[in-house]
């Protein structure tokens, strides 16, 4: 085998490895991520007529006592939505999309409601299923 052939095989093997790695990373990027399970203790739940802001979600319990858990990820571009106590709304800081306390879309470029997070009651609290 000549030196030129050896270098050609080394280059071809390196190129195949790089492109294979990039292809694998591309496939993994587009695969759906599994949901994240979060346990919230019963004493951390908001009382009726209040709201609690967590890192990834809002816990809203209006005066009727029905608990709603909403994602803080804006449906427009994924920015973290904040609560404005003065306006009693959820507002996205990136493009000013506005949402009611029910998570319903009011205005701005989002055009969709905030995602409602599924939860189930268990002993000692609730378990949330946050989308990946």
Backbone as a chain_set.jsonl record, in Angstrom:
{"seq": "XXXXXXXXXXXXXXXXXXXXXXXXXXXXXXXXXXXXXXXXXXXXXXXXXXXXXXXXXXXXXXXXXXXXXXXXXXXXXXXXXXXXXXXXXXXXXXXXXXXXXXXXXXXXXXXXXXXXXXXXXXXXXXXXXXXX", "coords": {"N": [[0.851, -1.166, 0.0], [0.522, 2.196, -0.807], [1.791, 5.325, 0.405], [0.115, 7.457, -0.239], [-2.396, 6.218, -0.599], [-2.871, 5.292, 1.973], [-3.129, 7.744, 3.37], [-5.405, 8.683, 2.06], [-7.337, 6.837, 2.94], [-7.288, 7.371, 5.679], [-8.176, 10.046, 5.705], [-10.738, 9.698, 4.552], [-11.946, 8.051, 6.482], [-11.916, 9.782, 8.711], [-13.544, 11.875, 7.731], [-15.954, 10.47, 7.379], [-16.493, 9.827, 10.049], [-16.861, 12.395, 11.193], [-19.081, 13.389, 9.706], [-20.939, 11.401, 10.324], [-21.205, 11.747, 13.101], [-22.265, 14.372, 13.139], [-24.669, 13.893, 11.814], [-25.946, 12.159, 13.6], [-26.233, 13.843, 15.838], [-27.998, 15.714, 14.741], [-30.313, 14.161, 14.302], [-30.943, 13.446, 16.977], [-31.499, 15.972, 18.008], [-33.956, 16.627, 16.823], [-35.676, 14.697, 17.815], [-38.423, 14.057, 20.02], [-38.322, 15.251, 23.374], [-38.509, 13.521, 26.488], [-41.202, 14.01, 28.89], [-40.783, 16.009, 31.882], [-40.955, 15.091, 35.235], [-42.25, 16.592, 38.107], [-42.404, 17.018, 41.559], [-44.61, 18.618, 43.725], [-45.005, 19.799, 46.903], [-47.808, 19.61, 49.153], [-48.052, 21.774, 50.922], [-46.83, 23.788, 49.468], [-48.596, 24.543, 47.538], [-50.729, 27.058, 46.135], [-53.037, 29.032, 48.106], [-56.656, 29.493, 47.806], [-57.613, 32.038, 45.52], [-55.107, 33.05, 44.954], [-51.761, 33.204, 43.504], [-48.838, 31.47, 42.48], [-45.48, 31.793, 41.488], [-43.219, 29.834, 39.841], [-40.045, 28.454, 38.746], [-40.395, 27.176, 36.205], [-43.117, 27.181, 35.771], [-46.485, 28.483, 36.378], [-48.624, 28.521, 39.181], [-51.922, 28.764, 39.561], [-54.648, 29.612, 41.485], [-57.767, 30.449, 41.436], [-60.48, 32.208, 43.147], [-62.49, 30.298, 43.095], [-61.261, 27.964, 43.75], [-60.261, 26.004, 42.023], [-57.411, 24.487, 40.786], [-54.981, 25.621, 38.512], [-52.299, 24.928, 36.379], [-49.785, 26.403, 34.609], [-47.532, 26.648, 31.884], [-44.483, 28.525, 31.817], [-43.316, 29.104, 29.473], [-43.366, 30.953, 26.586], [-45.649, 30.59, 23.902], [-44.923, 31.675, 21.487], [-42.025, 32.251, 20.881], [-40.743, 30.952, 22.906], [-39.77, 32.375, 25.123], [-39.36, 33.267, 28.628], [-42.229, 33.774, 30.386], [-43.615, 36.383, 32.388], [-45.27, 37.434, 35.451], [-47.449, 40.14, 35.799], [-48.325, 42.041, 38.352], [-49.603, 44.496, 38.591], [-51.191, 44.737, 36.323], [-52.472, 42.363, 36.438], [-51.925, 40.177, 34.735], [-50.268, 37.79, 32.573], [-47.229, 38.415, 31.019], [-45.164, 38.365, 28.194], [-41.777, 39.11, 28.076], [-40.258, 39.401, 25.778], [-41.689, 39.971, 23.303], [-43.982, 41.155, 24.131], [-46.42, 39.681, 24.296], [-49.595, 38.99, 25.689], [-51.375, 37.393, 28.323], [-54.255, 36.031, 29.918], [-55.094, 35.234, 33.371], [-56.063, 32.703, 33.218], [-54.553, 31.605, 31.303], [-55.27, 32.11, 28.754], [-54.806, 33.481, 25.519], [-54.399, 36.935, 24.886], [-53.311, 39.237, 23.538], [-50.744, 40.257, 21.13], [-47.886, 38.688, 19.444], [-48.035, 35.91, 19.918], [-50.393, 34.246, 19.525], [-51.438, 31.855, 20.531], [-52.701, 30.071, 23.41], [-51.223, 29.902, 26.744], [-49.454, 26.93, 27.599], [-51.157, 24.355, 29.217], [-50.257, 22.571, 32.032], [-50.179, 19.164, 32.736], [-51.29, 17.505, 35.674], [-51.357, 15.456, 38.608], [-52.977, 14.431, 41.587], [-51.329, 13.259, 44.421], [-50.306, 11.419, 47.332], [-49.41, 13.69, 49.76], [-48.995, 15.827, 48.042], [-48.727, 17.079, 44.675], [-48.02, 15.77, 41.384], [-46.402, 17.044, 38.642], [-46.363, 17.089, 35.071], [-44.17, 18.201, 33.053], [-43.811, 19.332, 29.771], [-41.203, 18.241, 27.514]], "CA": [[0.0, 0.0, 0.0], [1.323, 3.412, -0.904], [1.522, 6.352, 1.396], [-1.032, 8.228, -0.703], [-3.598, 5.426, -0.337], [-3.069, 5.291, 3.427], [-3.651, 9.064, 3.713], [-6.763, 8.755, 1.526], [-8.199, 6.071, 3.848], [-7.374, 8.107, 6.942], [-9.037, 11.198, 5.456], [-12.105, 9.204, 4.332], [-12.451, 7.597, 7.777], [-12.161, 10.977, 9.532], [-14.717, 12.566, 7.185], [-17.126, 9.646, 7.693], [-16.75, 9.99, 11.48], [-17.399, 13.736, 11.441], [-20.434, 13.475, 9.157], [-21.779, 10.496, 11.11], [-21.464, 12.417, 14.378], [-23.179, 15.482, 12.88], [-25.972, 13.32, 11.48], [-26.528, 11.646, 14.834], [-26.639, 15.002, 16.642], [-29.17, 16.293, 14.085], [-31.453, 13.284, 14.583], [-31.261, 13.567, 18.402], [-32.073, 17.302, 18.213], [-35.342, 16.66, 16.381], [-36.495, 13.726, 18.534], [-39.09, 14.694, 21.168], [-37.752, 14.971, 24.692], [-39.532, 12.997, 27.404], [-41.649, 15.012, 29.869], [-40.099, 16.03, 33.169], [-41.886, 14.948, 36.358], [-41.895, 17.459, 39.232], [-43.274, 16.858, 42.724], [-44.861, 19.841, 44.484], [-45.598, 19.459, 48.199], [-49.133, 20.197, 49.401], [-47.91, 23.093, 51.57], [-46.343, 24.757, 48.484], [-49.695, 24.904, 46.645], [-51.297, 28.356, 46.518], [-54.412, 29.025, 48.621], [-57.664, 30.049, 46.888], [-57.501, 33.46, 45.229], [-53.71, 33.485, 44.842], [-50.917, 32.732, 42.408], [-47.428, 31.258, 42.811], [-44.613, 31.746, 40.32], [-42.067, 28.942, 39.982], [-39.071, 28.634, 37.668], [-40.877, 26.704, 34.907], [-44.576, 27.186, 35.669], [-47.317, 29.275, 37.275], [-49.719, 27.81, 39.84], [-52.986, 29.748, 39.749], [-55.856, 29.077, 42.12], [-58.728, 31.539, 41.631], [-61.315, 32.088, 44.349], [-63.327, 29.094, 43.029], [-60.478, 26.868, 44.307], [-59.777, 25.094, 40.986], [-55.985, 24.712, 40.536], [-54.48, 25.598, 37.133], [-50.849, 25.03, 36.294], [-49.478, 26.877, 33.264], [-46.119, 26.763, 31.536], [-43.967, 29.893, 31.686], [-42.705, 29.217, 28.146], [-44.254, 31.632, 25.642], [-45.853, 29.768, 22.712], [-44.394, 32.346, 20.294], [-40.617, 31.898, 20.665], [-40.204, 30.226, 24.055], [-39.238, 33.23, 26.193], [-39.971, 33.03, 29.932], [-43.316, 34.717, 30.643], [-43.641, 36.909, 33.754], [-46.562, 37.888, 35.961], [-47.534, 41.569, 36.101], [-49.363, 42.189, 39.377], [-50.335, 45.742, 38.345], [-52.198, 44.505, 35.285], [-53.047, 41.051, 36.714], [-51.755, 39.436, 33.486], [-48.964, 37.22, 32.251], [-46.695, 39.175, 29.893], [-43.879, 37.9, 27.672], [-40.894, 40.271, 27.967], [-39.593, 39.474, 24.471], [-42.502, 40.623, 22.275], [-45.157, 41.725, 24.799], [-47.658, 38.908, 24.233], [-50.295, 39.07, 26.962], [-52.222, 36.25, 28.599], [-55.086, 36.131, 31.122], [-54.695, 34.311, 34.431], [-56.477, 31.359, 32.798], [-53.605, 31.177, 30.28], [-55.837, 32.455, 27.453], [-54.123, 34.512, 24.731], [-55.134, 38.194, 24.791], [-52.762, 40.073, 22.473], [-49.341, 40.054, 20.825], [-47.596, 37.757, 18.346], [-48.076, 34.493, 20.298], [-51.562, 33.658, 18.861], [-51.883, 30.635, 21.21], [-52.753, 30.141, 24.87], [-50.133, 29.254, 27.47], [-49.661, 25.485, 27.698], [-51.612, 23.861, 30.52], [-49.433, 21.436, 32.453], [-50.941, 18.087, 33.36], [-50.877, 17.181, 37.037], [-52.204, 14.505, 39.323], [-52.852, 14.506, 43.035], [-50.755, 12.083, 45.08], [-50.177, 11.618, 48.769], [-48.423, 14.696, 50.151], [-48.856, 16.905, 47.07], [-49.109, 16.772, 43.299], [-46.933, 15.515, 40.434], [-46.585, 17.738, 37.367], [-45.697, 16.499, 33.904], [-43.762, 19.345, 32.238], [-43.353, 18.877, 28.453], [-39.754, 18.334, 27.283]], "C": [[0.905, 1.239, 0.0], [0.866, 4.425, 0.148], [0.284, 7.171, 1.025], [-2.35, 7.501, -0.42], [-3.911, 5.407, 1.163], [-3.671, 6.631, 3.87], [-5.095, 9.229, 3.233], [-7.739, 8.012, 2.449], [-8.358, 6.774, 5.199], [-8.309, 9.307, 6.799], [-10.499, 10.759, 5.295], [-12.719, 8.737, 5.656], [-12.779, 8.764, 8.693], [-13.396, 11.728, 9.061], [-15.995, 11.79, 7.507], [-17.485, 9.783, 9.172], [-17.39, 11.328, 11.795], [-18.836, 13.837, 10.941], [-21.401, 12.55, 9.89], [-22.162, 11.117, 12.441], [-22.467, 13.559, 14.191], [-24.58, 14.976, 12.55], [-26.688, 12.814, 12.723], [-27.028, 12.793, 15.718], [-27.901, 15.662, 16.06], [-30.418, 15.469, 14.382], [-31.884, 13.428, 16.039], [-31.924, 14.911, 18.694], [-33.56, 17.32, 17.879], [-36.236, 15.623, 17.062], [-37.177, 14.418, 19.714], [-38.44, 14.28, 22.479], [-38.852, 14.423, 25.599], [-39.96, 14.078, 28.401], [-40.901, 14.877, 31.19], [-41.153, 15.96, 34.269], [-41.364, 15.768, 37.541], [-42.91, 17.237, 40.353], [-43.383, 18.193, 43.447], [-45.587, 19.433, 45.763], [-46.915, 20.205, 48.389], [-49.018, 21.583, 50.035], [-47.369, 24.175, 50.622], [-47.433, 25.201, 47.517], [-50.313, 26.217, 47.095], [-52.698, 28.209, 47.101], [-55.365, 29.664, 47.608], [-57.495, 31.562, 46.749], [-56.081, 33.968, 45.081], [-53.005, 32.802, 43.668], [-49.512, 32.52, 42.937], [-46.641, 31.131, 41.52], [-43.426, 30.853, 40.646], [-41.167, 29.148, 38.77], [-39.64, 28.271, 36.293], [-42.385, 26.811, 34.723], [-45.203, 28.16, 36.655], [-48.334, 28.334, 37.898], [-50.761, 28.863, 40.195], [-54.174, 29.048, 40.387], [-56.794, 30.25, 42.354], [-59.603, 31.28, 42.859], [-62.245, 30.875, 44.305], [-62.591, 27.851, 43.529], [-59.904, 25.892, 43.3], [-58.323, 25.433, 40.619], [-55.663, 24.594, 39.054], [-52.977, 25.734, 37.182], [-50.504, 25.3, 34.841], [-47.975, 26.975, 33.068], [-45.722, 28.225, 31.452], [-43.313, 30.111, 30.332], [-43.726, 29.829, 27.184], [-44.414, 30.765, 24.387], [-45.31, 30.406, 21.431], [-42.959, 31.907, 19.999], [-39.965, 31.251, 21.882], [-39.579, 31.07, 25.145], [-39.973, 32.919, 27.506], [-40.962, 34.149, 30.241], [-43.3, 35.122, 32.119], [-45.059, 37.3, 34.153], [-46.473, 39.365, 36.276], [-48.678, 41.769, 37.087], [-50.194, 43.452, 39.159], [-51.449, 45.557, 37.332], [-52.953, 43.193, 35.496], [-53.073, 40.186, 35.446], [-50.403, 38.748, 33.468], [-48.484, 37.932, 30.998], [-45.339, 38.602, 29.494], [-42.969, 39.115, 27.487], [-40.267, 40.442, 26.584], [-40.394, 40.266, 23.437], [-43.847, 41.111, 22.799], [-46.464, 40.99, 24.537], [-48.272, 38.911, 25.629], [-51.277, 37.911, 27.088], [-53.01, 36.509, 29.883], [-54.584, 35.133, 32.162], [-55.146, 32.878, 34.151], [-55.493, 30.772, 31.796], [-54.072, 31.526, 28.884], [-55.064, 33.605, 26.815], [-55.001, 35.758, 24.654], [-54.639, 39.059, 23.638], [-51.285, 39.748, 22.257], [-49.138, 38.988, 19.754], [-47.761, 36.272, 18.679], [-49.187, 33.724, 19.588], [-52.069, 32.354, 19.474], [-51.92, 30.884, 22.708], [-51.475, 29.564, 25.476], [-50.466, 27.773, 27.627], [-50.082, 25.12, 29.115], [-50.817, 22.606, 30.846], [-50.321, 20.415, 33.162], [-50.393, 17.815, 34.758], [-51.839, 16.159, 37.615], [-51.915, 14.598, 40.811], [-52.325, 13.182, 43.561], [-50.652, 12.398, 46.567], [-49.073, 12.638, 49.057], [-48.254, 15.832, 49.16], [-49.383, 16.535, 45.701], [-47.851, 16.481, 42.488], [-47.303, 16.181, 39.119], [-45.846, 16.991, 36.28], [-45.394, 17.638, 32.931], [-43.242, 18.832, 30.897], [-41.87, 19.145, 28.254], [-39.298, 19.404, 26.404]], "O": [[1.906, 1.304, 0.712], [-0.244, 4.381, 0.68], [-0.505, 7.534, 1.898], [-3.327, 8.142, -0.033], [-5.071, 5.494, 1.566], [-4.618, 6.652, 4.657], [-5.913, 9.843, 3.918], [-8.839, 8.5, 2.709], [-9.441, 6.767, 5.785], [-9.14, 9.556, 7.673], [-11.397, 11.392, 5.85], [-13.892, 9.002, 5.918], [-13.802, 8.748, 9.379], [-14.206, 12.171, 9.875], [-17.008, 12.39, 7.868], [-18.667, 9.849, 9.512], [-18.345, 11.4, 12.569], [-19.713, 14.314, 11.661], [-22.571, 12.894, 10.058], [-23.314, 11.025, 12.865], [-23.402, 13.705, 14.978], [-25.57, 15.576, 12.969], [-27.892, 13.016, 12.881], [-28.121, 12.716, 16.278], [-28.768, 16.115, 16.809], [-31.471, 16.03, 14.684], [-33.081, 13.524, 16.313], [-32.817, 14.986, 19.538], [-34.342, 17.962, 18.58], [-37.454, 15.673, 16.894], [-36.571, 15.281, 20.348], [-38.06, 13.125, 22.67], [-40.009, 14.827, 25.481], [-39.171, 14.966, 28.724], [-40.451, 13.794, 31.566], [-42.139, 16.697, 34.23], [-40.2, 15.657, 37.926], [-44.119, 17.266, 40.125], [-42.372, 18.827, 43.746], [-46.644, 18.805, 45.717], [-47.107, 21.295, 47.851], [-49.806, 22.473, 49.716], [-47.443, 25.36, 50.945], [-47.224, 26.14, 46.749], [-50.415, 26.475, 48.294], [-53.469, 27.361, 46.651], [-54.919, 30.305, 46.657], [-57.264, 32.269, 47.73], [-55.853, 35.178, 45.081], [-53.565, 31.963, 42.962], [-49.036, 33.304, 43.759], [-47.065, 30.459, 40.58], [-42.712, 31.092, 41.62], [-41.492, 29.927, 37.874], [-39.394, 28.983, 35.319], [-42.887, 26.558, 33.628], [-44.574, 28.602, 37.617], [-48.852, 27.445, 37.222], [-50.516, 29.743, 41.021], [-54.647, 28.023, 39.895], [-56.653, 30.971, 43.342], [-59.471, 30.25, 43.521], [-62.746, 30.45, 45.346], [-63.206, 26.801, 43.716], [-59.123, 25.02, 43.682], [-58.042, 26.551, 40.186], [-56.017, 23.607, 38.41], [-52.439, 26.551, 37.93], [-50.875, 24.535, 33.95], [-47.241, 27.344, 33.985], [-46.528, 29.07, 31.062], [-42.804, 31.2, 30.067], [-44.815, 29.287, 26.995], [-43.423, 30.259, 23.861], [-45.245, 29.744, 20.395], [-42.704, 31.263, 18.982], [-38.755, 31.027, 21.885], [-38.91, 30.526, 26.024], [-41.076, 32.372, 27.49], [-40.586, 35.316, 30.345], [-43.007, 34.304, 32.99], [-45.932, 37.473, 33.304], [-45.536, 39.806, 36.942], [-49.85, 41.682, 36.719], [-51.374, 43.476, 39.507], [-52.522, 46.147, 37.462], [-53.951, 42.933, 34.825], [-54.079, 39.555, 35.122], [-49.51, 39.08, 34.246], [-49.227, 38.049, 30.024], [-44.474, 38.381, 30.341], [-43.355, 40.063, 26.804], [-39.791, 41.529, 26.257], [-39.843, 41.138, 22.766], [-44.743, 41.441, 22.022], [-47.525, 41.614, 24.553], [-47.558, 38.844, 26.629], [-51.917, 37.5, 26.119], [-52.501, 37.126, 30.819], [-53.744, 34.286, 31.86], [-54.659, 31.942, 34.784], [-55.573, 29.589, 31.466], [-53.356, 31.27, 27.916], [-54.711, 34.577, 27.483], [-56.199, 35.662, 24.391], [-55.438, 39.561, 22.848], [-50.656, 39.068, 23.067], [-50.107, 38.448, 19.218], [-47.633, 35.441, 17.78], [-48.931, 32.629, 19.087], [-53.047, 31.795, 18.979], [-51.259, 31.79, 23.215], [-50.737, 28.834, 24.815], [-51.633, 27.409, 27.773], [-49.446, 25.523, 30.088], [-50.72, 21.691, 30.028], [-51.1, 20.75, 34.054], [-49.187, 17.888, 34.991], [-52.977, 16.022, 37.167], [-50.779, 14.811, 41.236], [-52.815, 12.115, 43.191], [-50.89, 13.53, 46.988], [-47.93, 12.454, 48.637], [-47.447, 16.73, 49.4], [-50.35, 15.784, 45.57], [-46.753, 16.894, 42.86], [-48.366, 15.927, 38.552], [-44.831, 16.342, 36.533], [-46.226, 18.002, 32.1], [-42.339, 17.995, 30.865], [-41.334, 20.137, 28.75], [-38.097, 19.539, 26.168]]}, "num_chains": 1, "name": "protein.A"}
